Amino acid sequence: MFRVSLEGRGDFTEWRDAARNFLSANIAPHEIEWRFQGEEAGLFGFEEGDRVPQIDGASSVNVPAAFMPLAQTIICHSDPTRFALLYRLLWRLCQDRALLEFKSDPDVVEARKMEKSVRRDSHKMTAFVRFKEVPLSPGVVGRRRFMAWFEPDHFIVERKASFFQRRFTDMDWMILTPKGSARWDGETLETSRFAAQQPDLSDETDELWRTYYANIFNPARLKIKAMTAEMPKKYWKNLPEAELIPDLILNAERRVLEMGAKAATVPQLFHHRLQAAADSKPAPVLPDAETLEGLKHEAQGCTLCSLHCKATQTVFGEGPGDAEVMIVGEQPGDFEDLAGRPFVGPAGKVFDQVLEETGIDRQSLYVTNAVKHFKYEARGKKRIHQRPDAGEVQRCRWWLTREIDLVQPKLIVAMGATAVFALTELREKLSDLRGRPMPMEGGRTLFVTVHPSYLLRIPDEQKKAQEFQRYREDMQSIRRLMDVVRNRGTTMSSVG
């Protein structure tokens, strides 16, 4: 059994160096006992020679990119089992690099739980640190000085010190906690891992906090469970405004009744003038609903499915109103949702690149999507694309059908299975339909190819090159079909 003792106060480097040594020596997780320095080591304690084994030949370890930020966060946790958990994950990642993707794995579950706890503690620190001004000594001239006391659950002071340095760079301050301290003097940010003693702090801003909180408290919207979840009771003792909370809760019902009994106030005279000015303005002239511009305006208020609830905006099609060729994709992505235009993100850049290579002018195409709102799953600050389901595609088909009726394209290019389903309701394999023109109602022709986002997701470089070439060949076929449309006006059903 190898035993290693670490300081264990949020320093990732000490654990990383020890773990690298053990992994280089091929020492399994169950052969290591991880301890805090100063922690009781059992009935008889550690023997001096066993405390920190010397293992030579350590080398760097190649791990998935997601492991490093996860480990750096978990190291700040106060649970002493975190060292063993991280080494177990590291050991297993060397055998299965996809381990962190298995959300039901017990080690991954525990790691994510610790990560969430540290991140929540960090957020609470930024929300509930209260600085109190410390008077300068008589005759001393300098910047104002402030001090704060906070009681975190984990070793997060070093992790969050730079946040406070950026936020309060124009003043000297010190944050003291039982798990370390941080200090900024206008030039140097210093941190300590030693526990600090709680100082006796108070200043005139305490009364300002109480006044502010009493005035923003709305008894009609009181939800005690939600309030204590956002401001846990363990932080109350260091927040001056928290002294008011019990009384505000106790009298909430009475205050609501008093508010209801009061008569409505009469607005000031200038409110009437503003309303009169607004009423005198002529109503805006809306575009004709039987035009693309009118249809686009109408689509901005689309609520046919629930996707509009989370999306930034409706992303409508764009291009000439008499375009001979219509391109239909799946749905807007993250970039398109923010910009309000189709095919402007990474997939759009691939699309533009291949158009240029094959001599097709994008300005001559009408480009749209089967679904007009971005469907995604939020993961932290990222929005991860999700494929729209059949019900969402069917509801959005109403807009796509009206676009086709107004543009009257002779050739429609469906990029991806979702576009094919929206246009034909066919659920056949894309590979069975790809690359061959098919007749549609109204004398139109349908051509099926892959969505350019598919090319970006291919991990194997050789296969990616092959698929890029196939996509270029599809676009060359579309170019030839466009020439037929322009020169002969045929239905193109016989053109390959």
Short mmCIF file of C-alpha atoms in Angstrom, two decimals:
data_model
loop_
_atom_site.label_atom_id
_atom_site.label_comp_id
_atom_site.label_asym_id
_atom_site.label_seq_id
_atom_site.Cartn_x
_atom_site.Cartn_y
_atom_site.Cartn_z
CA MET A 1 0.00 0.00 0.00
CA PHE A 2 1.33 3.42 -1.01
CA ARG A 3 0.41 6.38 1.16
CA VAL A 4 0.63 10.00 0.08
CA SER A 5 -0.12 13.06 2.19
CA LEU A 6 -1.21 16.29 0.48
CA GLU A 7 -1.90 19.74 1.83
CA GLY A 8 -5.32 19.46 0.21
CA ARG A 9 -6.34 23.12 0.15
CA GLY A 10 -7.16 23.60 -3.52
CA ASP A 11 -3.68 23.20 -5.07
CA PHE A 12 -4.10 21.15 -8.24
CA THR A 13 -0.36 20.87 -8.88
CA GLU A 14 0.42 18.77 -5.80
CA TRP A 15 -2.21 16.17 -6.72
CA ARG A 16 -1.25 16.20 -10.41
CA ASP A 17 2.45 15.56 -9.68
CA ALA A 18 1.67 12.69 -7.31
CA ALA A 19 -0.90 11.17 -9.69
CA ARG A 20 1.54 11.40 -12.61
CA ASN A 21 4.18 9.51 -10.61
CA PHE A 22 1.77 6.77 -9.60
CA LEU A 23 0.36 6.41 -13.11
CA SER A 24 3.84 6.24 -14.66
CA ALA A 25 4.67 3.42 -12.23
CA ASN A 26 1.40 1.63 -13.18
CA ILE A 27 0.10 1.70 -9.60
CA ALA A 28 -3.61 0.89 -9.43
CA PRO A 29 -6.05 3.12 -7.50
CA HIS A 30 -6.71 0.52 -4.78
CA GLU A 31 -2.99 0.48 -3.93
CA ILE A 32 -2.93 4.16 -2.89
CA GLU A 33 -4.18 5.82 0.28
CA TRP A 34 -4.58 9.57 -0.07
CA ARG A 35 -4.48 11.78 3.03
CA PHE A 36 -4.56 15.41 4.10
CA GLN A 37 -1.50 16.69 5.91
CA GLY A 38 -2.39 16.97 9.56
CA GLU A 39 -5.27 14.50 9.18
CA GLU A 40 -5.37 11.59 11.60
CA ALA A 41 -3.76 8.62 9.86
CA GLY A 42 -5.45 5.88 11.84
CA LEU A 43 -4.70 4.28 15.19
CA PHE A 44 -0.94 3.98 14.68
CA GLY A 45 -0.33 6.76 12.12
CA PHE A 46 1.90 6.61 9.05
CA GLU A 47 5.42 5.45 9.11
CA GLU A 48 7.79 8.18 7.99
CA GLY A 49 9.15 6.17 5.08
CA ASP A 50 5.73 5.36 3.70
CA ARG A 51 4.29 8.88 3.69
CA VAL A 52 5.51 10.14 0.29
CA PRO A 53 6.95 7.35 -1.90
CA GLN A 54 9.61 8.35 -4.41
CA ILE A 55 8.70 7.08 -7.86
CA ASP A 56 11.05 7.96 -10.70
CA GLY A 57 10.39 8.04 -14.43
CA ALA A 58 7.18 10.08 -14.35
CA SER A 59 5.98 11.20 -17.75
CA SER A 60 3.18 13.39 -19.06
CA VAL A 61 -0.24 11.77 -19.39
CA ASN A 62 -2.55 12.32 -22.36
CA VAL A 63 -6.12 12.77 -21.13
CA PRO A 64 -9.32 14.08 -22.76
CA ALA A 65 -9.58 17.87 -22.70
CA ALA A 66 -12.71 17.74 -20.51
CA PHE A 67 -10.84 16.08 -17.63
CA MET A 68 -8.53 18.99 -16.80
CA PRO A 69 -11.15 21.65 -15.93
CA LEU A 70 -13.16 18.97 -14.11
CA ALA A 71 -10.15 17.94 -12.00
CA GLN A 72 -9.10 21.54 -11.29
CA THR A 73 -12.60 22.22 -9.99
CA ILE A 74 -12.95 19.05 -7.90
CA ILE A 75 -9.55 19.62 -6.24
CA CYS A 76 -11.15 22.64 -4.54
CA HIS A 77 -13.80 20.43 -2.90
CA SER A 78 -13.47 19.79 0.83
CA ASP A 79 -14.33 16.07 0.66
CA PRO A 80 -11.11 14.09 1.43
CA THR A 81 -12.20 11.32 -0.97
CA ARG A 82 -11.76 13.64 -3.96
CA PHE A 83 -8.09 12.68 -4.49
CA ALA A 84 -8.88 8.97 -4.75
CA LEU A 85 -11.90 9.68 -6.99
CA LEU A 86 -9.83 11.76 -9.42
CA TYR A 87 -7.09 9.17 -9.60
CA ARG A 88 -9.68 6.45 -10.26
CA LEU A 89 -11.08 8.53 -13.11
CA LEU A 90 -7.57 9.18 -14.45
CA TRP A 91 -6.70 5.49 -14.32
CA ARG A 92 -9.90 4.50 -16.10
CA LEU A 93 -9.57 7.27 -18.72
CA CYS A 94 -6.29 5.74 -19.82
CA GLN A 95 -8.31 2.65 -20.76
CA ASP A 96 -11.50 4.35 -21.97
CA ARG A 97 -11.21 7.98 -23.14
CA ALA A 98 -14.99 8.25 -23.46
CA LEU A 99 -15.58 7.53 -19.76
CA LEU A 100 -16.77 11.06 -18.90
CA GLU A 101 -19.56 10.75 -21.44
CA PHE A 102 -21.20 7.94 -19.43
CA LYS A 103 -23.43 10.01 -17.17
CA SER A 104 -24.66 7.00 -15.17
CA ASP A 105 -21.18 5.77 -14.19
CA PRO A 106 -20.89 6.02 -10.36
CA ASP A 107 -17.48 7.74 -10.45
CA VAL A 108 -18.65 10.21 -13.09
CA VAL A 109 -21.85 10.89 -11.13
CA GLU A 110 -19.86 11.61 -7.97
CA ALA A 111 -17.38 13.80 -9.86
CA ARG A 112 -20.13 15.88 -11.45
CA LYS A 113 -21.80 16.26 -8.06
CA MET A 114 -18.56 17.60 -6.55
CA GLU A 115 -17.99 19.87 -9.54
CA LYS A 116 -21.48 21.33 -9.19
CA SER A 117 -21.00 21.91 -5.47
CA VAL A 118 -17.73 23.82 -6.02
CA ARG A 119 -19.22 25.92 -8.80
CA ARG A 120 -22.25 26.76 -6.68
CA ASP A 121 -20.01 27.70 -3.74
CA SER A 122 -17.96 29.92 -6.07
CA HIS A 123 -21.12 31.64 -7.32
CA LYS A 124 -22.32 32.24 -3.77
CA MET A 125 -18.98 33.80 -2.88
CA THR A 126 -19.30 36.36 -5.67
CA ALA A 127 -22.87 37.09 -4.54
CA PHE A 128 -22.53 37.27 -0.75
CA VAL A 129 -19.12 38.77 0.03
CA ARG A 130 -19.76 42.06 1.83
CA PHE A 131 -16.85 44.50 2.06
CA LYS A 132 -16.65 46.80 5.09
CA GLU A 133 -14.44 49.88 5.05
CA VAL A 134 -11.49 49.85 7.45
CA PRO A 135 -10.58 53.38 8.64
CA LEU A 136 -7.05 54.55 7.87
CA SER A 137 -4.78 55.30 10.79
CA PRO A 138 -4.64 58.98 11.84
CA GLY A 139 -2.30 60.94 9.59
CA VAL A 140 -2.13 58.15 6.95
CA VAL A 141 -3.02 59.16 3.40
CA GLY A 142 -3.75 56.48 0.82
CA ARG A 143 -6.38 54.47 -0.97
CA ARG A 144 -9.46 53.36 0.91
CA ARG A 145 -9.20 49.93 2.48
CA PHE A 146 -11.92 47.29 2.78
CA MET A 147 -12.23 43.92 4.47
CA ALA A 148 -14.73 41.07 4.14
CA TRP A 149 -15.44 37.82 5.97
CA PHE A 150 -16.89 34.82 4.12
CA GLU A 151 -17.41 31.16 5.08
CA PRO A 152 -17.17 28.92 1.99
CA ASP A 153 -17.80 25.20 2.00
CA HIS A 154 -14.77 24.50 -0.19
CA PHE A 155 -11.26 25.78 -0.92
CA ILE A 156 -12.28 28.35 -3.51
CA VAL A 157 -10.44 31.51 -2.37
CA GLU A 158 -7.57 31.14 -4.88
CA ARG A 159 -10.07 30.15 -7.55
CA LYS A 160 -12.15 33.34 -7.17
CA ALA A 161 -9.49 35.86 -6.05
CA SER A 162 -8.87 37.10 -9.60
CA PHE A 163 -12.61 37.82 -10.00
CA PHE A 164 -12.55 40.23 -7.08
CA GLN A 165 -9.26 41.75 -8.28
CA ARG A 166 -10.88 42.58 -11.65
CA ARG A 167 -14.13 43.79 -10.08
CA PHE A 168 -12.60 45.92 -7.30
CA THR A 169 -9.27 46.89 -8.78
CA ASP A 170 -9.62 50.53 -7.68
CA MET A 171 -9.52 49.80 -3.94
CA ASP A 172 -7.38 47.90 -1.44
CA TRP A 173 -9.19 44.93 0.02
CA MET A 174 -8.79 41.68 1.93
CA ILE A 175 -11.14 38.67 2.01
CA LEU A 176 -10.75 36.44 5.06
CA THR A 177 -12.20 32.92 5.32
CA PRO A 178 -11.67 29.77 7.39
CA LYS A 179 -10.24 28.18 4.22
CA GLY A 180 -7.74 30.84 3.17
CA SER A 181 -7.50 34.53 2.38
CA ALA A 182 -6.89 36.92 -0.51
CA ARG A 183 -5.43 40.44 -0.54
CA TRP A 184 -5.15 43.16 -3.23
CA ASP A 185 -3.15 46.37 -2.77
CA GLY A 186 -3.61 47.86 -6.22
CA GLU A 187 -0.51 46.16 -7.64
CA THR A 188 -0.21 42.63 -6.27
CA LEU A 189 -2.80 39.93 -5.65
CA GLU A 190 -1.75 37.65 -2.80
CA THR A 191 -3.48 34.54 -1.46
CA SER A 192 -2.95 32.43 1.64
CA ARG A 193 -4.14 28.91 2.42
CA PHE A 194 -4.09 29.39 6.18
CA ALA A 195 -7.37 29.68 8.07
CA ALA A 196 -8.21 33.22 9.19
CA GLN A 197 -9.99 34.43 12.32
CA GLN A 198 -13.28 36.25 11.89
CA PRO A 199 -12.80 40.00 12.48
CA ASP A 200 -15.31 42.29 14.11
CA LEU A 201 -16.58 44.24 11.09
CA SER A 202 -19.27 46.86 10.72
CA ASP A 203 -19.70 50.19 8.98
CA GLU A 204 -22.36 52.65 7.90
CA THR A 205 -23.19 50.68 4.74
CA ASP A 206 -24.88 48.00 6.88
CA GLU A 207 -27.86 50.31 7.34
CA LEU A 208 -27.91 51.05 3.59
CA TRP A 209 -28.14 47.32 2.85
CA ARG A 210 -31.05 46.96 5.29
CA THR A 211 -32.87 49.95 3.78
CA TYR A 212 -32.33 48.68 0.24
CA TYR A 213 -33.53 45.15 1.01
CA ALA A 214 -36.61 46.32 2.94
CA ASN A 215 -37.68 48.45 -0.05
CA ILE A 216 -37.21 45.82 -2.76
CA PHE A 217 -38.89 43.04 -0.77
CA ASN A 218 -42.24 42.21 -2.43
CA PRO A 219 -44.53 40.34 0.00
CA ALA A 220 -46.95 39.45 -2.82
CA ARG A 221 -44.25 37.39 -4.55
CA LEU A 222 -42.83 35.71 -1.45
CA LYS A 223 -41.67 32.13 -2.05
CA ILE A 224 -39.72 31.03 0.98
CA LYS A 225 -38.33 27.86 -0.57
CA ALA A 226 -37.03 29.71 -3.63
CA MET A 227 -35.62 32.51 -1.47
CA THR A 228 -33.69 30.17 0.83
CA ALA A 229 -32.41 28.21 -2.17
CA GLU A 230 -30.96 31.41 -3.65
CA MET A 231 -29.83 32.82 -0.26
CA PRO A 232 -29.15 29.79 2.01
CA LYS A 233 -29.55 30.43 5.72
CA LYS A 234 -25.89 29.62 6.44
CA TYR A 235 -24.95 32.95 4.80
CA TRP A 236 -27.46 35.05 6.75
CA LYS A 237 -25.27 35.65 9.79
CA ASN A 238 -22.78 37.66 7.69
CA LEU A 239 -25.37 39.65 5.72
CA PRO A 240 -26.74 42.76 7.48
CA GLU A 241 -29.99 42.69 5.52
CA ALA A 242 -30.70 39.12 6.67
CA GLU A 243 -31.70 40.47 10.09
CA LEU A 244 -34.91 41.76 8.47
CA ILE A 245 -35.96 38.51 6.78
CA PRO A 246 -37.86 36.81 9.68
CA ASP A 247 -39.96 39.92 10.31
CA LEU A 248 -40.59 40.50 6.59
CA ILE A 249 -41.81 36.91 6.20
CA LEU A 250 -43.97 37.08 9.35
CA ASN A 251 -45.75 40.25 8.20
CA ALA A 252 -45.92 39.42 4.47
CA GLU A 253 -49.63 38.52 4.48
CA ARG A 254 -50.59 41.69 6.37
CA ARG A 255 -48.58 43.86 3.96
CA VAL A 256 -50.24 42.22 0.93
CA LEU A 257 -53.68 43.05 2.36
CA GLU A 258 -52.59 46.62 3.01
CA MET A 259 -51.33 46.95 -0.56
CA GLY A 260 -54.63 45.66 -1.92
CA ALA A 261 -56.64 48.07 0.18
CA LYS A 262 -54.83 51.11 -1.14
CA ALA A 263 -56.49 53.01 -3.98
CA ALA A 264 -54.76 53.18 -7.34
CA THR A 265 -52.55 56.24 -7.69
CA VAL A 266 -53.27 58.80 -10.37
CA PRO A 267 -50.47 59.02 -12.96
CA GLN A 268 -48.64 62.30 -13.27
CA LEU A 269 -49.68 64.77 -15.98
CA PHE A 270 -46.75 64.02 -18.27
CA HIS A 271 -47.96 60.39 -18.55
CA HIS A 272 -51.14 61.62 -20.24
CA ARG A 273 -49.07 63.71 -22.65
CA LEU A 274 -46.91 60.72 -23.55
CA GLN A 275 -49.98 58.55 -24.15
CA ALA A 276 -51.60 61.23 -26.30
CA ALA A 277 -48.42 61.55 -28.38
CA ALA A 278 -48.29 57.79 -28.88
CA ASP A 279 -51.96 57.66 -29.93
CA SER A 280 -51.43 60.44 -32.49
CA LYS A 281 -48.79 58.49 -34.40
CA PRO A 282 -50.06 56.78 -37.54
CA ALA A 283 -50.23 53.00 -37.44
CA PRO A 284 -47.25 51.30 -39.10
CA VAL A 285 -47.81 50.05 -42.63
CA LEU A 286 -47.40 46.28 -42.59
CA PRO A 287 -46.12 44.45 -45.67
CA ASP A 288 -48.55 42.46 -47.78
CA ALA A 289 -48.94 38.94 -46.33
CA GLU A 290 -48.89 37.55 -49.88
CA THR A 291 -45.27 38.59 -50.37
CA LEU A 292 -42.08 37.10 -48.95
CA GLU A 293 -41.52 40.22 -46.88
CA GLY A 294 -45.03 39.95 -45.43
CA LEU A 295 -44.61 36.23 -44.79
CA LYS A 296 -41.31 36.89 -43.00
CA HIS A 297 -42.96 39.57 -40.85
CA GLU A 298 -45.78 37.16 -40.00
CA ALA A 299 -43.33 34.37 -39.12
CA GLN A 300 -41.61 36.53 -36.49
CA GLY A 301 -44.58 35.88 -34.21
CA CYS A 302 -44.82 32.15 -34.92
CA THR A 303 -46.00 30.05 -31.96
CA LEU A 304 -47.01 26.89 -33.84
CA CYS A 305 -44.69 24.77 -31.67
CA SER A 306 -42.78 25.18 -28.40
CA LEU A 307 -39.41 25.88 -30.09
CA HIS A 308 -40.15 29.62 -30.18
CA CYS A 309 -40.02 29.72 -26.36
CA LYS A 310 -36.23 29.24 -26.16
CA ALA A 311 -35.04 30.50 -29.53
CA THR A 312 -33.77 34.06 -29.90
CA GLN A 313 -35.83 34.73 -33.02
CA THR A 314 -37.44 33.23 -36.10
CA VAL A 315 -34.83 32.60 -38.79
CA PHE A 316 -36.66 32.98 -42.10
CA GLY A 317 -35.39 32.22 -45.58
CA GLU A 318 -33.56 34.77 -47.74
CA GLY A 319 -32.85 35.23 -51.43
CA PRO A 320 -34.55 36.41 -54.62
CA GLY A 321 -38.34 36.16 -54.64
CA ASP A 322 -38.20 34.56 -58.11
CA ALA A 323 -35.22 32.25 -57.51
CA GLU A 324 -35.17 29.20 -59.76
CA VAL A 325 -33.42 27.13 -57.06
CA MET A 326 -34.41 26.78 -53.39
CA ILE A 327 -32.02 25.26 -50.82
CA VAL A 328 -33.73 23.69 -47.79
CA GLY A 329 -31.68 22.81 -44.71
CA GLU A 330 -32.73 21.37 -41.34
CA GLN A 331 -32.95 24.24 -38.85
CA PRO A 332 -30.95 27.31 -37.76
CA GLY A 333 -27.90 26.71 -35.56
CA ASP A 334 -26.44 28.80 -32.76
CA PHE A 335 -24.91 31.41 -35.10
CA GLU A 336 -28.04 31.63 -37.24
CA ASP A 337 -30.28 32.03 -34.20
CA LEU A 338 -28.26 35.05 -33.06
CA ALA A 339 -27.84 36.61 -36.52
CA GLY A 340 -31.38 35.93 -37.77
CA ARG A 341 -30.09 34.62 -41.12
CA PRO A 342 -29.81 31.05 -42.49
CA PHE A 343 -26.48 29.32 -43.17
CA VAL A 344 -24.05 31.82 -41.63
CA GLY A 345 -22.39 29.53 -39.06
CA PRO A 346 -19.70 26.84 -39.55
CA ALA A 347 -21.96 24.73 -41.80
CA GLY A 348 -22.82 27.86 -43.77
CA LYS A 349 -19.13 28.55 -44.36
CA VAL A 350 -18.69 25.04 -45.79
CA PHE A 351 -21.76 25.64 -47.96
CA ASP A 352 -20.37 28.95 -49.27
CA GLN A 353 -16.94 27.42 -49.90
CA VAL A 354 -18.33 24.59 -52.04
CA LEU A 355 -20.66 26.99 -53.87
CA GLU A 356 -17.66 29.12 -54.82
CA GLU A 357 -15.65 26.05 -55.92
CA THR A 358 -18.47 24.90 -58.19
CA GLY A 359 -19.26 28.35 -59.60
CA ILE A 360 -22.73 28.78 -58.05
CA ASP A 361 -23.71 32.28 -56.99
CA ARG A 362 -25.39 32.15 -53.58
CA GLN A 363 -27.17 35.42 -54.35
CA SER A 364 -29.17 33.60 -57.04
CA LEU A 365 -30.47 30.98 -54.56
CA TYR A 366 -33.32 31.14 -52.09
CA VAL A 367 -31.92 29.58 -48.89
CA THR A 368 -34.16 28.47 -46.03
CA ASN A 369 -34.70 25.73 -43.44
CA ALA A 370 -37.40 23.15 -42.78
CA VAL A 371 -37.70 24.46 -39.19
CA LYS A 372 -37.45 28.18 -38.44
CA HIS A 373 -36.41 28.11 -34.77
CA PHE A 374 -33.20 26.81 -33.17
CA LYS A 375 -33.75 23.68 -31.07
CA TYR A 376 -31.02 23.10 -28.53
CA GLU A 377 -30.07 21.77 -25.11
CA ALA A 378 -28.30 24.16 -22.74
CA ARG A 379 -25.08 22.77 -21.25
CA GLY A 380 -23.47 25.46 -19.14
CA LYS A 381 -22.85 28.41 -21.42
CA LYS A 382 -23.10 26.31 -24.58
CA ARG A 383 -26.21 25.57 -26.63
CA ILE A 384 -25.99 22.06 -28.09
CA HIS A 385 -27.94 21.39 -31.30
CA GLN A 386 -30.85 18.94 -31.10
CA ARG A 387 -32.65 17.49 -34.09
CA PRO A 388 -36.30 18.66 -34.37
CA ASP A 389 -38.87 15.88 -34.01
CA ALA A 390 -41.52 14.93 -36.58
CA GLY A 391 -44.24 17.01 -34.90
CA GLU A 392 -42.10 20.15 -34.97
CA VAL A 393 -41.19 19.59 -38.63
CA GLN A 394 -44.84 19.06 -39.58
CA ARG A 395 -45.99 22.24 -37.82
CA CYS A 396 -43.26 24.29 -39.49
CA ARG A 397 -44.11 22.82 -42.90
CA TRP A 398 -46.85 25.46 -43.12
CA TRP A 399 -44.18 28.19 -43.50
CA LEU A 400 -42.05 26.16 -45.92
CA THR A 401 -45.03 25.41 -48.14
CA ARG A 402 -45.92 29.10 -48.33
CA GLU A 403 -42.31 29.98 -49.19
CA ILE A 404 -42.40 27.49 -52.07
CA ASP A 405 -45.76 28.88 -53.27
CA LEU A 406 -44.40 32.43 -53.33
CA VAL A 407 -40.92 31.75 -54.79
CA GLN A 408 -42.07 29.09 -57.28
CA PRO A 409 -38.63 27.44 -57.62
CA LYS A 410 -38.07 24.91 -60.41
CA LEU A 411 -35.40 23.00 -58.47
CA ILE A 412 -35.47 22.29 -54.71
CA VAL A 413 -32.34 20.94 -53.00
CA ALA A 414 -33.01 19.07 -49.74
CA MET A 415 -29.92 18.99 -47.54
CA GLY A 416 -30.31 16.30 -44.90
CA ALA A 417 -33.01 13.84 -43.82
CA THR A 418 -35.08 16.46 -41.97
CA ALA A 419 -35.40 18.57 -45.12
CA VAL A 420 -36.41 15.49 -47.15
CA PHE A 421 -39.10 14.62 -44.60
CA ALA A 422 -40.41 18.20 -44.55
CA LEU A 423 -40.70 18.27 -48.35
CA THR A 424 -41.90 14.71 -49.06
CA GLU A 425 -42.77 12.99 -45.73
CA LEU A 426 -40.42 10.21 -46.87
CA ARG A 427 -38.45 8.42 -44.14
CA GLU A 428 -36.13 6.50 -46.43
CA LYS A 429 -32.38 6.35 -45.91
CA LEU A 430 -30.69 9.47 -47.20
CA SER A 431 -28.13 7.35 -49.06
CA ASP A 432 -30.95 5.77 -51.12
CA LEU A 433 -32.20 9.18 -52.31
CA ARG A 434 -28.97 11.12 -52.58
CA GLY A 435 -27.69 12.37 -55.90
CA ARG A 436 -30.61 11.53 -58.19
CA PRO A 437 -33.23 14.06 -59.34
CA MET A 438 -36.84 13.22 -58.41
CA PRO A 439 -40.01 14.81 -59.78
CA MET A 440 -42.24 16.85 -57.46
CA GLU A 441 -45.68 18.37 -57.76
CA GLY A 442 -45.95 21.53 -59.84
CA GLY A 443 -43.34 20.40 -62.36
CA ARG A 444 -40.50 20.87 -59.89
CA THR A 445 -37.51 18.64 -59.34
CA LEU A 446 -36.10 17.55 -55.98
CA PHE A 447 -32.39 16.85 -55.50
CA VAL A 448 -31.18 15.29 -52.23
CA THR A 449 -27.75 15.67 -50.65
CA VAL A 450 -26.25 15.77 -47.16
CA HIS A 451 -26.31 18.75 -44.85
CA PRO A 452 -22.85 20.44 -44.66
CA SER A 453 -22.90 20.09 -40.85
CA TYR A 454 -22.55 16.33 -41.41
CA LEU A 455 -19.14 16.94 -42.99
CA LEU A 456 -17.96 18.84 -39.92
CA ARG A 457 -18.87 15.97 -37.60
CA ILE A 458 -16.79 13.27 -39.34
CA PRO A 459 -13.83 12.43 -37.04
CA ASP A 460 -11.78 10.42 -39.54
CA GLU A 461 -9.82 12.81 -41.79
CA GLN A 462 -9.65 10.40 -44.74
CA LYS A 463 -13.40 9.78 -44.69
CA LYS A 464 -14.02 13.50 -44.26
CA ALA A 465 -11.99 14.23 -47.41
CA GLN A 466 -13.97 11.61 -49.33
CA GLU A 467 -17.31 12.99 -48.17
CA PHE A 468 -16.26 16.55 -49.01
CA GLN A 469 -15.51 15.37 -52.54
CA ARG A 470 -18.91 13.66 -52.80
CA TYR A 471 -20.58 16.87 -51.61
CA ARG A 472 -18.69 18.84 -54.30
CA GLU A 473 -19.90 16.35 -56.90
CA ASP A 474 -23.49 16.81 -55.68
CA MET A 475 -23.13 20.58 -56.03
CA GLN A 476 -21.71 20.14 -59.53
CA SER A 477 -24.81 18.10 -60.40
CA ILE A 478 -26.95 20.91 -59.02
CA ARG A 479 -25.02 23.37 -61.19
CA ARG A 480 -25.80 21.32 -64.26
CA LEU A 481 -29.47 21.12 -63.28
CA MET A 482 -29.52 24.90 -62.85
CA ASP A 483 -28.20 25.32 -66.38
CA VAL A 484 -30.97 23.08 -67.69
CA VAL A 485 -33.56 25.14 -65.81
CA ARG A 486 -32.16 28.39 -67.13
CA ASN A 487 -31.63 27.31 -70.75
CA ARG A 488 -34.37 24.82 -71.48
CA GLY A 489 -37.02 25.13 -68.77
CA THR A 490 -37.44 21.35 -68.57
CA THR A 491 -38.41 19.40 -65.46
CA MET A 492 -34.92 17.84 -65.45
CA SER A 493 -36.15 14.41 -64.46
CA SER A 494 -33.70 12.81 -66.87
CA VAL A 495 -30.58 14.82 -65.98
CA GLY A 496 -27.89 13.04 -63.88
#
